[in-house]
Amino acid sequence: MHLDACIALCYERKLLSESVVRELCEKAKEVLLKEGNVQTVAAPCTVVGDVHGQFYDVLEIFKITGKCPDVNFVFLGDYVDRGFYSVETIMLLICLKIRWPHRITLIRGNHESRAVTQTYGFYAECMRKYGSSNVWTYITDLFDYLVLAAVIEESIFCVHGGLSPSIHTIDQIKIIDRFKELPHEGPMADLVWSDPAPNTHIQNQRFTGGGDDTKGDFQISPRGAGYLFGKQVTRQFLDTNGLGHICRAHQLCMEGYQILFDDLVSTVWSAPNYCYRAGNLASVLQIGPELDRFFNVFGPKFEGL
Amino acid sequence: MTGAIATHTLFPQTQNIRSTQPIESGIQFTTTTGSQWRISVTKAPILNAEQMDQLTSSKNLQVPYPEMFFGFNKLTMSNEATSGVVVDFSAVDALQCVEFGSTEAMDSVKVAFSKEWTEKSEKLHGKIKQIAKPYDWTYTPKKYSGSVKGPQQFTTTESKIDVEMLKRNDPILWYDEVVLYEDELGDNGSCTLTARVRVMPTCFLILLRYFLRVDGVLFRVHDTRLFHAFHSTTVIRETSTRECSYDRVLGKVPGGAGVFSGGANSSGRDLSLLNKGDWVAQGMPDPLYLEGSGKGVADGVTMSVERDELSLVVKK
């Protein structure tokens, strides 16, 4: 099938047949295999956070910012699970990736995983729409090829979750063997799972006491696995790599974005009214030619009603 | 036995579903014995950062907020005009019951792969410490069974909820459900706290349900039920807790028994039922069969139940 025809079908939210999905996933793997773990991206560009199968909100993003290839996109991951249209959403993005590989970067999020998608909806959606798990298998196999990070104009580091104590330099990310299911621990897990430590600029409000947290080191999550990264380690990472800012997704925020650590880190969230009940706004981060950052905020399209 | 709703009205009559302001909706009714009731739910979007900061300082809240914190949301049962009694189920009050900074918080359940993770982390990054003041990241609202205002307090009772009245096929005059908070636990499971209510011609029932799944580890269901039959002069409260292993529930998912594999299983399986608190609760024994207040273990589920009641003394 002709790729442009697939793209047109995807934009109409049509379900591609199982064999077409298989073929497209194979093609996308060939494209992604050529990409390093850390993609370099030119400005101006638009950074998109979690979309979670909210297909109509993805269309809204294209309406707001312009479509591929007119706009250079960086997607920060979490394309599937929770929303009603995970298959349609990821297939649209995969088609765009094959068609214009240099105009769209797809970073891996923690939901681009076999483990997570069995519980949070994508597996069930594939079974419901196709009557078998084949499509889920093709797409989750493809997830193993997604890149781990991007750097915009040698200045803005883009990743799904955040920093890892095992990673000091971008080169250390480049040498990870990424072609596998997301592990529970290690640098690859940290990149997709870690969160910034909650605001410590409000003295002793959310996290009190002495210790390392007030300085902004890494901390261990009370869940017993996973790291929180503080302001100091963020500054260190940026300085070491000659970067200015970290743009990540992974955490819901009512305003659609959040700026942390005196503007060293920002969170972009692109799924409005998350799970069709949170009532939150969403945003995309538009980065201009001079690397000026603008959070373009938008509301839900009420696809769930 | 007499006692039924004589007149009732639902409110509000119209509303803007796109509003971001809190919206209160509910039912007002007067019973044949002249008791005046107002039961409502208040709903709004999750709090924004500014609202969180305000709440943090005004209530001295220390626990980091759950991912979806509906800080305006609550369910209110009011008999104020008649007896002065008001019981609230609110997101803010529930969050204040979550363990923070205590030994119990420190010892709260850990994710399935915590042990191997911690060993590796200690070896590689020995100087990285646990956060200084840990909190119960499962957001279990320990001992939260509603906030009571008025002249009376709940006292221990042997009375039970009249299940037969609830089983009757009576019309439901009003039903609603409100989420108070929800967290996906960094995709290690999920927890939700919801309140719901149904009002029938002769009684009403309120259920506050906390549901927790920690993947590969456990399930937890904490219920608080408030029941009032209009022929009676008391509100009965039954508070129950249930906890069992993850694998016990996993074995009930269609597709055969199984054990937690960490999910690397490439053939895949639909585990989305494990997100549904009501489905999980239905697969556990009902703790309400336990007499009085007590604890027990049945069919692999550890349970407890407590019963108390609130008397509705007519104000002079």
Coordinates of C-alpha atoms in Angstrom, one line a residue:
Chain A
M1 CA 0.0 0.0 0.0
H2 CA 1.2 3.5 -0.8
L3 CA 2.5 5.3 2.3
D4 CA 0.7 8.6 1.5
A5 CA -2.6 6.6 1.3
C6 CA -1.9 5.1 4.7
I7 CA -1.2 8.5 6.1
A8 CA -4.5 9.8 4.7
L9 CA -6.3 6.9 6.3
C10 CA -4.6 7.4 9.6
Y11 CA -5.6 11.0 9.7
E12 CA -9.2 9.9 9.2
R13 CA -8.7 7.5 12.2
K14 CA -9.2 4.5 10.0
L15 CA -7.8 1.2 11.3
L16 CA -5.1 -0.2 9.0
S17 CA -5.2 -3.9 8.4
E18 CA -3.1 -6.3 10.3
S19 CA -0.8 -7.0 7.4
V20 CA -0.3 -3.3 6.7
V21 CA 0.5 -2.7 10.3
R22 CA 3.1 -5.4 10.1
E23 CA 4.7 -4.0 7.0
L24 CA 4.8 -0.5 8.4
C25 CA 6.3 -1.7 11.6
E26 CA 9.1 -3.4 9.6
K27 CA 9.7 -0.3 7.6
A28 CA 9.8 1.8 10.7
K29 CA 12.3 -0.5 12.3
E30 CA 14.6 0.0 9.3
V31 CA 14.3 3.8 9.7
L32 CA 14.9 3.7 13.5
L33 CA 17.8 1.2 13.2
K34 CA 19.8 4.0 11.5
E35 CA 19.1 6.4 14.3
G36 CA 21.5 6.7 17.3
N37 CA 20.1 6.7 20.8
V38 CA 20.3 10.4 21.0
Q39 CA 18.9 12.3 18.0
T40 CA 20.0 15.8 17.1
V41 CA 17.2 18.1 16.1
A42 CA 17.3 21.6 14.6
A43 CA 15.2 24.5 15.7
P44 CA 12.5 25.8 15.2
C45 CA 10.6 22.7 16.4
T46 CA 7.7 21.6 18.5
V47 CA 8.0 19.3 21.5
V48 CA 5.0 17.1 22.4
G49 CA 4.6 15.4 25.7
D50 CA 2.4 12.4 26.6
V51 CA -0.6 11.9 24.3
H52 CA -1.8 8.4 25.6
G53 CA -4.0 7.4 22.7
Q54 CA -6.0 10.6 22.7
F55 CA -6.2 10.7 18.9
Y56 CA -8.4 13.8 18.5
D57 CA -6.0 15.8 20.8
V58 CA -3.1 14.8 18.5
L59 CA -5.1 16.1 15.6
E60 CA -5.7 19.3 17.6
I61 CA -1.9 19.6 18.1
F62 CA -1.3 19.4 14.3
K63 CA -4.1 22.0 13.9
I64 CA -2.4 24.4 16.4
T65 CA 1.2 24.0 15.3
G66 CA 1.0 22.8 11.7
K67 CA 1.5 19.3 10.4
C68 CA 4.5 17.2 9.6
P69 CA 6.6 17.9 7.4
D70 CA 5.9 21.7 7.7
V71 CA 6.9 21.5 11.4
N72 CA 9.8 19.7 12.9
F73 CA 8.4 17.5 15.8
V74 CA 9.9 15.9 18.8
F75 CA 7.5 13.5 20.6
L76 CA 8.6 12.6 24.1
G77 CA 6.9 9.2 24.3
D78 CA 3.8 7.6 26.0
Y79 CA 1.8 7.4 22.7
V80 CA -0.3 4.5 23.9
D81 CA -2.5 3.3 26.9
R82 CA -5.4 4.9 28.7
G83 CA -6.9 6.8 25.7
F84 CA -9.5 5.2 23.4
Y85 CA -7.3 5.3 20.2
S86 CA -3.8 4.0 21.0
V87 CA -3.6 2.0 17.8
E88 CA -4.7 4.8 15.6
T89 CA -2.4 7.3 17.4
I90 CA 0.7 5.2 17.2
M91 CA 0.1 4.2 13.6
L92 CA -0.3 7.8 12.5
L93 CA 3.0 8.7 14.2
I94 CA 4.7 5.6 12.7
C95 CA 3.6 6.5 9.2
L96 CA 4.8 10.1 9.6
K97 CA 8.1 8.8 10.9
I98 CA 8.6 6.5 7.8
R99 CA 7.5 9.3 5.4
W100 CA 9.6 12.1 6.9
P101 CA 12.2 10.6 9.2
H102 CA 14.1 13.8 9.6
R103 CA 11.0 15.9 10.5
I104 CA 9.8 13.8 13.4
T105 CA 11.6 12.3 16.3
L106 CA 9.9 9.6 18.4
I107 CA 11.4 9.1 21.8
R108 CA 10.6 6.1 23.9
G109 CA 8.4 6.6 27.0
N110 CA 7.8 4.1 29.8
H111 CA 4.5 3.0 28.2
E112 CA 6.3 1.9 25.1
S113 CA 6.8 -1.5 26.8
R114 CA 5.3 -4.9 26.6
A115 CA 4.9 -5.0 30.4
V116 CA 3.1 -1.8 30.9
T117 CA 0.8 -2.0 27.9
Q118 CA -0.7 -5.3 29.2
T119 CA -2.1 -3.6 32.2
Y120 CA -2.9 -0.1 31.0
G121 CA -5.0 -0.6 28.0
F122 CA -3.1 -0.9 24.7
Y123 CA -3.1 -4.7 24.7
A124 CA -6.8 -4.8 25.4
E125 CA -7.5 -2.3 22.7
C126 CA -5.5 -4.3 20.1
M127 CA -7.5 -7.5 21.1
R128 CA -10.8 -5.6 20.9
K129 CA -10.1 -4.0 17.5
Y130 CA -8.2 -6.8 15.8
G131 CA -9.4 -9.9 17.6
S132 CA -5.8 -11.1 18.1
S133 CA -2.7 -9.9 19.8
N134 CA -0.6 -9.8 16.6
V135 CA -0.8 -6.0 16.1
W136 CA 0.2 -5.5 19.7
T137 CA 3.2 -7.8 19.1
Y138 CA 4.3 -5.9 15.9
I139 CA 4.0 -2.5 17.6
T140 CA 5.6 -3.5 20.9
D141 CA 8.5 -5.1 18.9
L142 CA 8.9 -1.8 17.2
F143 CA 9.0 0.1 20.5
D144 CA 12.4 -1.6 21.2
Y145 CA 13.8 0.6 18.3
L146 CA 12.6 4.0 19.5
V147 CA 15.3 6.4 20.5
L148 CA 16.0 7.4 24.1
A149 CA 16.6 11.1 23.9
A150 CA 17.1 14.1 21.6
V151 CA 19.2 17.3 21.7
I152 CA 17.9 20.4 20.1
E153 CA 20.5 22.7 18.7
E154 CA 23.2 21.5 21.2
S155 CA 21.2 23.2 23.9
I156 CA 17.9 21.5 24.9
F157 CA 18.0 17.9 26.2
C158 CA 14.7 16.0 25.5
V159 CA 13.8 12.8 27.3
H160 CA 10.7 11.1 28.5
G161 CA 11.3 10.9 32.3
G162 CA 14.6 12.4 33.4
L163 CA 18.1 11.9 34.5
S164 CA 20.0 8.9 35.8
P165 CA 22.8 8.7 38.4
S166 CA 24.6 6.4 35.9
I167 CA 24.6 9.0 33.2
H168 CA 26.9 12.0 33.4
T169 CA 27.5 12.6 29.7
I170 CA 25.4 12.4 26.5
D171 CA 28.0 9.9 25.2
Q172 CA 27.0 7.5 28.0
I173 CA 23.5 7.5 26.6
K174 CA 24.8 6.9 23.1
I175 CA 26.4 3.6 24.1
I176 CA 23.4 2.0 25.7
D177 CA 22.1 -1.1 23.9
R178 CA 18.6 0.2 23.5
F179 CA 17.1 -2.5 21.3
K180 CA 15.3 -4.4 24.1
E181 CA 12.3 -4.4 26.4
L182 CA 12.5 -1.7 29.0
P183 CA 14.5 -3.0 32.0
H184 CA 13.5 -2.4 35.6
E185 CA 16.8 -0.8 36.5
G186 CA 19.8 0.9 35.0
P187 CA 20.3 4.0 32.9
M188 CA 17.6 3.1 30.3
A189 CA 15.0 2.6 33.0
D190 CA 16.0 5.9 34.7
L191 CA 15.7 7.9 31.4
V192 CA 12.0 6.8 31.0
W193 CA 11.0 6.7 34.6
S194 CA 12.7 9.2 36.8
D195 CA 11.0 12.4 38.0
P196 CA 12.3 15.7 39.3
A197 CA 12.3 15.9 43.1
P198 CA 9.3 18.0 44.2
N199 CA 9.9 21.7 44.5
T200 CA 12.4 22.4 47.2
H201 CA 12.3 26.1 46.8
I202 CA 9.3 26.2 49.1
Q203 CA 11.2 25.7 52.3
N204 CA 10.4 22.4 54.1
Q205 CA 6.9 22.2 52.6
R206 CA 6.8 18.9 50.8
F207 CA 10.2 17.4 51.7
T208 CA 11.7 18.5 54.9
G209 CA 14.8 17.8 56.9
G210 CA 18.5 18.0 56.1
G211 CA 20.2 15.4 54.0
D212 CA 20.9 15.4 50.4
D213 CA 17.5 16.4 49.1
T214 CA 17.9 20.1 50.0
K215 CA 21.0 20.3 48.0
G216 CA 19.4 18.8 45.0
D217 CA 21.1 15.4 44.7
F218 CA 19.5 12.3 43.4
Q219 CA 17.1 10.6 45.9
I220 CA 15.5 7.2 46.0
S221 CA 11.8 7.1 45.6
P222 CA 9.8 5.9 48.6
R223 CA 8.4 3.2 46.3
G224 CA 11.6 1.3 46.8
A225 CA 12.9 1.7 43.2
G226 CA 13.5 4.6 40.9
Y227 CA 15.3 8.0 41.3
L228 CA 14.2 11.5 41.8
F229 CA 16.6 14.1 40.4
G230 CA 17.3 17.3 42.2
K231 CA 18.4 20.8 41.0
Q232 CA 22.0 20.4 41.7
V233 CA 22.5 17.2 39.7
T234 CA 20.4 18.8 36.9
R235 CA 22.8 21.8 36.8
Q236 CA 25.8 19.4 36.8
F237 CA 24.4 17.4 33.9
L238 CA 23.7 20.5 31.9
D239 CA 27.1 22.1 32.6
T240 CA 29.0 18.8 31.9
N241 CA 27.3 18.6 28.5
G242 CA 27.3 22.3 27.6
L243 CA 23.5 22.3 27.6
G244 CA 20.9 24.9 28.8
H245 CA 17.7 23.1 29.5
I246 CA 16.0 19.7 30.0
C247 CA 12.6 19.2 28.5
R248 CA 10.7 16.1 29.7
A249 CA 7.2 14.8 30.0
H250 CA 5.9 11.9 32.1
Q251 CA 4.0 13.8 34.8
L252 CA 0.5 15.2 34.6
C253 CA 0.0 18.9 35.4
M254 CA -3.2 20.9 35.5
E255 CA -1.7 23.8 33.5
G256 CA -0.3 21.5 30.8
Y257 CA 3.3 22.4 31.6
Q258 CA 5.5 23.1 34.6
I259 CA 8.8 24.9 34.9
L260 CA 11.1 23.7 37.6
F261 CA 14.5 24.4 39.2
D262 CA 14.7 28.0 38.1
D263 CA 13.9 27.2 34.5
L264 CA 16.5 24.4 34.2
V265 CA 13.7 21.8 33.6
S266 CA 10.3 21.9 32.1
T267 CA 7.6 19.3 32.0
V268 CA 5.4 19.2 28.8
W269 CA 2.1 17.4 29.1
S270 CA 0.0 17.0 25.9
A271 CA -3.0 14.9 26.9
P272 CA -5.8 17.3 27.9
N273 CA -8.5 16.0 30.3
Y274 CA -6.3 13.0 30.9
C275 CA -8.2 9.7 31.0
Y276 CA -11.3 11.8 30.1
R277 CA -11.7 12.8 33.8
A278 CA -8.8 14.9 35.1
G279 CA -10.0 18.2 33.7
N280 CA -6.4 19.3 33.0
L281 CA -5.1 21.5 30.2
A282 CA -2.3 20.4 27.8
S283 CA 0.5 22.1 26.0
V284 CA 3.1 21.7 23.3
L285 CA 6.4 23.5 23.6
Q286 CA 7.3 25.5 20.6
I287 CA 10.9 26.3 20.3
G288 CA 11.8 29.2 18.0
P289 CA 14.9 29.8 15.9
E290 CA 16.6 31.6 18.7
L291 CA 15.7 28.8 21.1
D292 CA 13.0 30.9 22.7
R293 CA 10.4 28.6 24.4
F294 CA 6.7 29.0 24.2
F295 CA 4.2 26.7 25.8
N296 CA 1.2 26.6 23.5
V297 CA -1.7 25.6 25.9
F298 CA -4.9 23.9 24.7
G299 CA -7.9 22.2 26.1
P300 CA -9.8 19.0 25.5
K301 CA -11.7 18.1 22.4
F302 CA -14.3 16.1 24.5
E303 CA -13.8 13.0 22.5
G304 CA -15.0 11.0 25.5
L305 CA -18.4 12.6 25.7
Chain B
M1 CA -41.9 0.5 59.8
T2 CA -42.7 3.8 58.3
G3 CA -40.2 6.3 56.9
A4 CA -39.8 7.3 53.3
I5 CA -39.0 10.2 51.2
A6 CA -42.1 12.5 51.0
T7 CA -40.7 15.1 48.6
H8 CA -37.5 15.5 46.8
T9 CA -35.7 17.8 44.3
L10 CA -32.5 17.3 42.3
F11 CA -30.1 20.3 41.8
P12 CA -28.8 22.1 39.9
Q13 CA -31.2 22.1 37.0
T14 CA -28.7 23.2 34.4
Q15 CA -24.9 23.3 34.4
N16 CA -22.0 24.1 32.1
I17 CA -20.0 20.9 31.7
R18 CA -17.0 22.9 30.5
S19 CA -16.8 24.9 33.7
T20 CA -13.6 24.6 35.6
Q21 CA -15.2 25.9 38.8
P22 CA -16.4 23.4 41.3
I23 CA -19.9 22.2 40.6
E24 CA -22.2 20.9 43.3
S25 CA -25.0 18.6 42.4
G26 CA -27.3 16.5 44.5
I27 CA -30.6 15.8 46.0
Q28 CA -32.7 17.5 48.7
F29 CA -35.5 15.7 50.4
T30 CA -37.9 15.6 53.3
T31 CA -39.0 12.3 54.8
T32 CA -42.4 11.4 56.1
T33 CA -41.1 11.9 59.6
G34 CA -40.1 15.4 58.7
S35 CA -36.3 14.9 58.6
Q36 CA -34.6 17.2 56.1
W37 CA -31.7 15.9 54.0
R38 CA -29.3 17.3 51.5
I39 CA -26.8 15.0 49.9
S40 CA -24.4 16.3 47.2
V41 CA -21.2 15.7 45.3
T42 CA -18.8 18.6 44.4
K43 CA -16.7 18.1 41.3
A44 CA -13.9 20.1 39.7
P45 CA -10.7 19.4 37.7
I46 CA -7.5 18.4 39.5
L47 CA -5.7 21.2 41.4
N48 CA -3.3 23.4 39.6
A49 CA 0.2 24.2 41.1
E50 CA -1.0 27.5 42.7
Q51 CA -4.0 25.8 44.3
M52 CA -1.7 23.1 45.6
D53 CA 0.7 25.5 47.1
Q54 CA -2.1 27.4 48.8
L55 CA -3.5 24.2 50.2
T56 CA -0.1 23.0 51.3
S57 CA 0.4 26.1 53.4
S58 CA -3.2 26.5 54.7
K59 CA -3.5 22.9 55.8
N60 CA 0.2 22.3 56.5
L61 CA -0.1 19.3 54.2
Q62 CA 3.2 17.5 54.0
V63 CA 2.5 14.5 51.7
P64 CA 3.4 15.2 48.0
Y65 CA 0.1 15.3 46.0
P66 CA -1.1 12.3 44.2
E67 CA -0.9 12.5 40.4
M68 CA -4.6 13.3 40.0
F69 CA -5.7 15.2 43.1
F70 CA -9.2 16.5 42.9
G71 CA -8.8 18.9 45.8
F72 CA -12.2 20.5 45.5
N73 CA -14.0 17.2 45.2
K74 CA -16.2 15.8 48.0
L75 CA -19.4 14.0 48.9
T76 CA -21.5 15.6 51.6
M77 CA -24.3 14.1 53.6
S78 CA -26.2 16.7 55.5
N79 CA -29.1 16.4 58.0
E80 CA -28.1 19.8 59.4
A81 CA -31.5 21.4 59.5
T82 CA -33.0 18.5 61.5
S83 CA -30.2 17.1 63.7
G84 CA -27.2 19.3 63.0
V85 CA -25.3 16.3 61.6
V86 CA -23.0 16.7 58.5
V87 CA -20.6 14.0 57.2
D88 CA -18.1 14.9 54.4
F89 CA -15.9 12.6 52.4
S90 CA -13.3 15.0 51.0
A91 CA -10.1 14.6 49.1
V92 CA -8.2 17.0 51.3
D93 CA -9.3 15.3 54.6
A94 CA -8.4 11.9 53.1
L95 CA -5.0 13.0 52.1
Q96 CA -4.3 14.3 55.6
C97 CA -4.8 10.7 56.8
V98 CA -1.9 9.4 54.6
E99 CA 1.2 8.4 56.7
F100 CA 4.0 10.9 56.4
G101 CA 7.5 10.9 57.8
S102 CA 6.6 8.1 60.3
T103 CA 8.2 4.6 60.7
E104 CA 5.0 3.2 59.2
A105 CA 5.4 5.3 56.1
M106 CA 9.0 4.2 55.8
D107 CA 7.9 0.6 56.1
S108 CA 5.1 0.9 53.6
V109 CA 4.9 -1.7 50.9
K110 CA 7.6 -1.6 48.1
V111 CA 7.4 -2.4 44.4
A112 CA 8.0 -5.9 43.3
F113 CA 11.5 -5.5 42.1
S114 CA 12.6 -3.2 44.9
K115 CA 15.0 -5.7 46.5
E116 CA 17.1 -6.3 43.4
W117 CA 16.9 -2.7 42.5
T118 CA 18.0 -1.5 45.9
E119 CA 21.0 -3.9 45.9
K120 CA 22.1 -2.7 42.5
S121 CA 21.6 0.9 43.5
E122 CA 23.6 0.5 46.7
K123 CA 26.5 -1.1 44.8
L124 CA 26.6 1.5 42.0
H125 CA 25.4 4.7 43.8
G126 CA 25.9 3.9 47.5
K127 CA 25.8 7.6 48.5
I128 CA 22.3 8.2 47.2
K129 CA 19.8 8.3 50.0
Q130 CA 16.1 7.6 50.4
I131 CA 14.1 10.9 50.5
A132 CA 14.5 12.4 54.0
K133 CA 10.8 12.2 55.0
P134 CA 9.2 9.2 53.3
Y135 CA 5.5 9.1 52.9
D136 CA 3.1 6.3 52.2
W137 CA 3.3 6.4 48.4
T138 CA 0.3 4.1 48.1
Y139 CA -1.8 7.0 49.4
T140 CA -3.8 4.6 51.7
P141 CA -6.0 7.0 53.7
K142 CA -5.5 5.2 57.0
K143 CA -8.5 5.4 59.3
Y144 CA -10.3 7.9 57.1
S145 CA -14.0 7.1 57.2
G146 CA -15.5 10.6 56.7
S147 CA -15.3 13.9 58.5
V148 CA -18.2 14.3 61.0
K149 CA -19.6 17.7 62.1
G150 CA -22.4 18.2 64.5
P151 CA -23.5 17.6 68.1
Q152 CA -23.1 13.8 67.9
Q153 CA -20.2 11.4 67.2
F154 CA -20.2 7.8 66.0
T155 CA -20.3 5.2 68.7
T156 CA -19.6 1.5 68.5
T157 CA -22.6 -0.6 67.6
E158 CA -23.7 -4.2 66.9
S159 CA -26.2 -3.0 64.3
K160 CA -25.6 -3.8 60.7
I161 CA -26.5 -2.4 57.4
D162 CA -29.9 -3.7 56.3
V163 CA -28.7 -5.6 53.2
E164 CA -32.2 -6.8 52.5
M165 CA -33.4 -3.2 52.0
L166 CA -30.6 -2.6 49.6
K167 CA -31.3 -5.7 47.6
R168 CA -34.9 -4.6 47.0
N169 CA -35.6 -3.5 43.5
D170 CA -36.6 0.0 44.6
P171 CA -36.2 3.0 42.2
I172 CA -32.9 4.9 42.6
L173 CA -33.9 8.6 43.0
W174 CA -30.3 9.8 42.7
Y175 CA -26.9 8.2 42.1
D176 CA -23.5 9.8 41.6
E177 CA -19.9 9.1 42.0
V178 CA -16.9 11.3 42.5
V179 CA -13.2 10.6 42.3
L180 CA -11.2 12.2 45.2
Y181 CA -7.8 11.2 44.1
E182 CA -6.0 8.8 41.9
D183 CA -2.3 7.9 41.3
E184 CA -0.7 5.5 38.9
L185 CA 2.2 4.9 41.3
G186 CA 4.8 5.5 38.6
D187 CA 3.1 2.6 36.6
N188 CA 3.8 0.2 39.4
G189 CA 0.1 -0.2 39.9
S190 CA -2.7 2.2 40.8
C191 CA -4.7 3.6 43.6
T192 CA -8.0 5.4 43.5
L193 CA -10.2 6.9 46.2
T194 CA -13.8 7.4 45.1
A195 CA -17.1 8.2 46.9
R196 CA -20.5 7.2 45.6
V197 CA -24.0 7.5 46.7
R198 CA -27.5 6.1 45.9
V199 CA -30.7 7.4 47.3
M200 CA -33.8 5.2 47.3
P201 CA -37.3 6.0 48.6
T202 CA -36.7 4.4 52.0
C203 CA -33.0 4.6 52.5
F204 CA -29.6 5.8 51.2
L205 CA -26.2 4.3 51.0
I206 CA -22.8 6.0 50.6
L207 CA -19.6 4.1 49.8
L208 CA -16.1 5.5 50.1
R209 CA -13.8 3.0 48.4
Y210 CA -10.0 3.1 48.4
F211 CA -8.5 0.6 45.9
L212 CA -4.8 -0.2 45.6
R213 CA -2.9 -2.5 43.2
V214 CA 0.8 -2.8 43.5
D215 CA 1.9 -5.0 40.6
G216 CA 3.3 -8.3 41.6
V217 CA 2.8 -7.5 45.3
L218 CA -0.8 -7.0 46.6
F219 CA -4.3 -5.6 46.3
R220 CA -6.0 -3.6 49.0
V221 CA -9.7 -2.5 49.2
H222 CA -10.8 -0.2 52.1
D223 CA -14.5 0.5 52.2
T224 CA -16.6 2.8 54.3
R225 CA -20.3 2.5 54.0
L226 CA -22.9 4.9 55.5
F227 CA -26.4 3.6 55.6
H228 CA -29.6 5.3 56.8
A229 CA -33.1 3.8 56.7
F230 CA -35.6 6.6 57.0
H231 CA -37.6 4.7 59.6
S232 CA -34.6 4.7 61.9
T233 CA -32.9 7.4 63.9
T234 CA -29.3 6.3 63.3
V235 CA -26.8 6.3 60.5
I236 CA -24.9 3.1 60.5
R237 CA -21.2 3.0 59.4
E238 CA -19.3 -0.1 58.4
T239 CA -15.6 0.3 57.8
S240 CA -13.8 -2.7 56.3
T241 CA -10.3 -3.5 55.0
R242 CA -9.3 -6.3 52.7
E243 CA -5.8 -7.2 51.5
C244 CA -4.5 -10.1 49.5
S245 CA -1.6 -11.1 47.3
Y246 CA -1.4 -10.0 43.7
D247 CA -1.3 -13.5 42.4
R248 CA -4.5 -14.4 44.1
V249 CA -6.4 -11.8 41.9
L250 CA -4.3 -12.5 38.8
G251 CA -5.5 -16.1 39.0
K252 CA -9.1 -14.9 38.5
V253 CA -8.4 -13.0 35.3
P254 CA -9.9 -14.8 32.3
G255 CA -7.1 -16.6 30.5
G256 CA -6.0 -18.9 33.3
A257 CA -3.9 -18.7 36.3
G258 CA -0.6 -17.0 36.3
V259 CA 2.1 -15.5 38.3
F260 CA 3.6 -12.0 38.1
S261 CA 6.2 -12.2 35.4
G262 CA 7.3 -8.6 35.5
G263 CA 5.5 -8.4 32.2
A264 CA 8.4 -9.4 29.9
N265 CA 6.1 -12.2 28.7
S266 CA 6.1 -11.6 24.9
S267 CA 2.8 -13.4 24.1
G268 CA 0.9 -10.8 26.1
R269 CA -2.2 -10.9 28.2
D270 CA -5.1 -8.6 28.9
L271 CA -4.6 -7.5 32.5
S272 CA -6.8 -4.4 32.3
L273 CA -9.3 -5.9 34.6
L274 CA -6.8 -5.4 37.4
N275 CA -7.4 -1.7 37.1
K276 CA -11.1 -2.1 38.0
G277 CA -11.5 -1.9 41.8
D278 CA -15.1 -3.1 41.7
W279 CA -14.1 -6.2 39.8
V280 CA -11.3 -7.0 42.2
A281 CA -13.4 -6.3 45.3
Q282 CA -16.2 -8.7 44.0
G283 CA -13.6 -11.5 43.7
M284 CA -12.8 -11.2 47.4
P285 CA -14.9 -12.5 50.3
D286 CA -17.3 -10.0 51.8
P287 CA -15.9 -8.8 55.2
L288 CA -19.4 -7.7 56.2
Y289 CA -20.3 -11.2 57.2
L290 CA -17.9 -10.8 60.1
E291 CA -19.9 -10.2 63.3
G292 CA -19.5 -7.0 65.3
S293 CA -16.0 -5.6 65.0
G294 CA -13.4 -8.0 64.1
K295 CA -10.6 -9.4 62.0
G296 CA -10.3 -12.5 60.0
V297 CA -8.7 -14.4 57.1
A298 CA -10.8 -16.1 54.4
D299 CA -9.8 -17.5 51.1
G300 CA -6.4 -15.8 51.2
V301 CA -7.8 -12.4 52.1
T302 CA -7.0 -10.6 55.3
M303 CA -10.0 -8.6 56.5
S304 CA -11.2 -6.4 59.2
V305 CA -14.5 -4.7 59.9
E306 CA -15.7 -2.1 62.4
R307 CA -19.2 -0.9 62.9
D308 CA -20.4 2.3 64.6
E309 CA -23.5 4.5 64.4
L310 CA -24.5 8.1 64.7
S311 CA -27.8 9.0 66.2
L312 CA -29.8 11.7 64.7
V313 CA -31.3 13.6 67.6
V314 CA -33.7 16.3 66.5
K315 CA -32.4 19.7 67.4
K316 CA -34.5 21.6 69.9

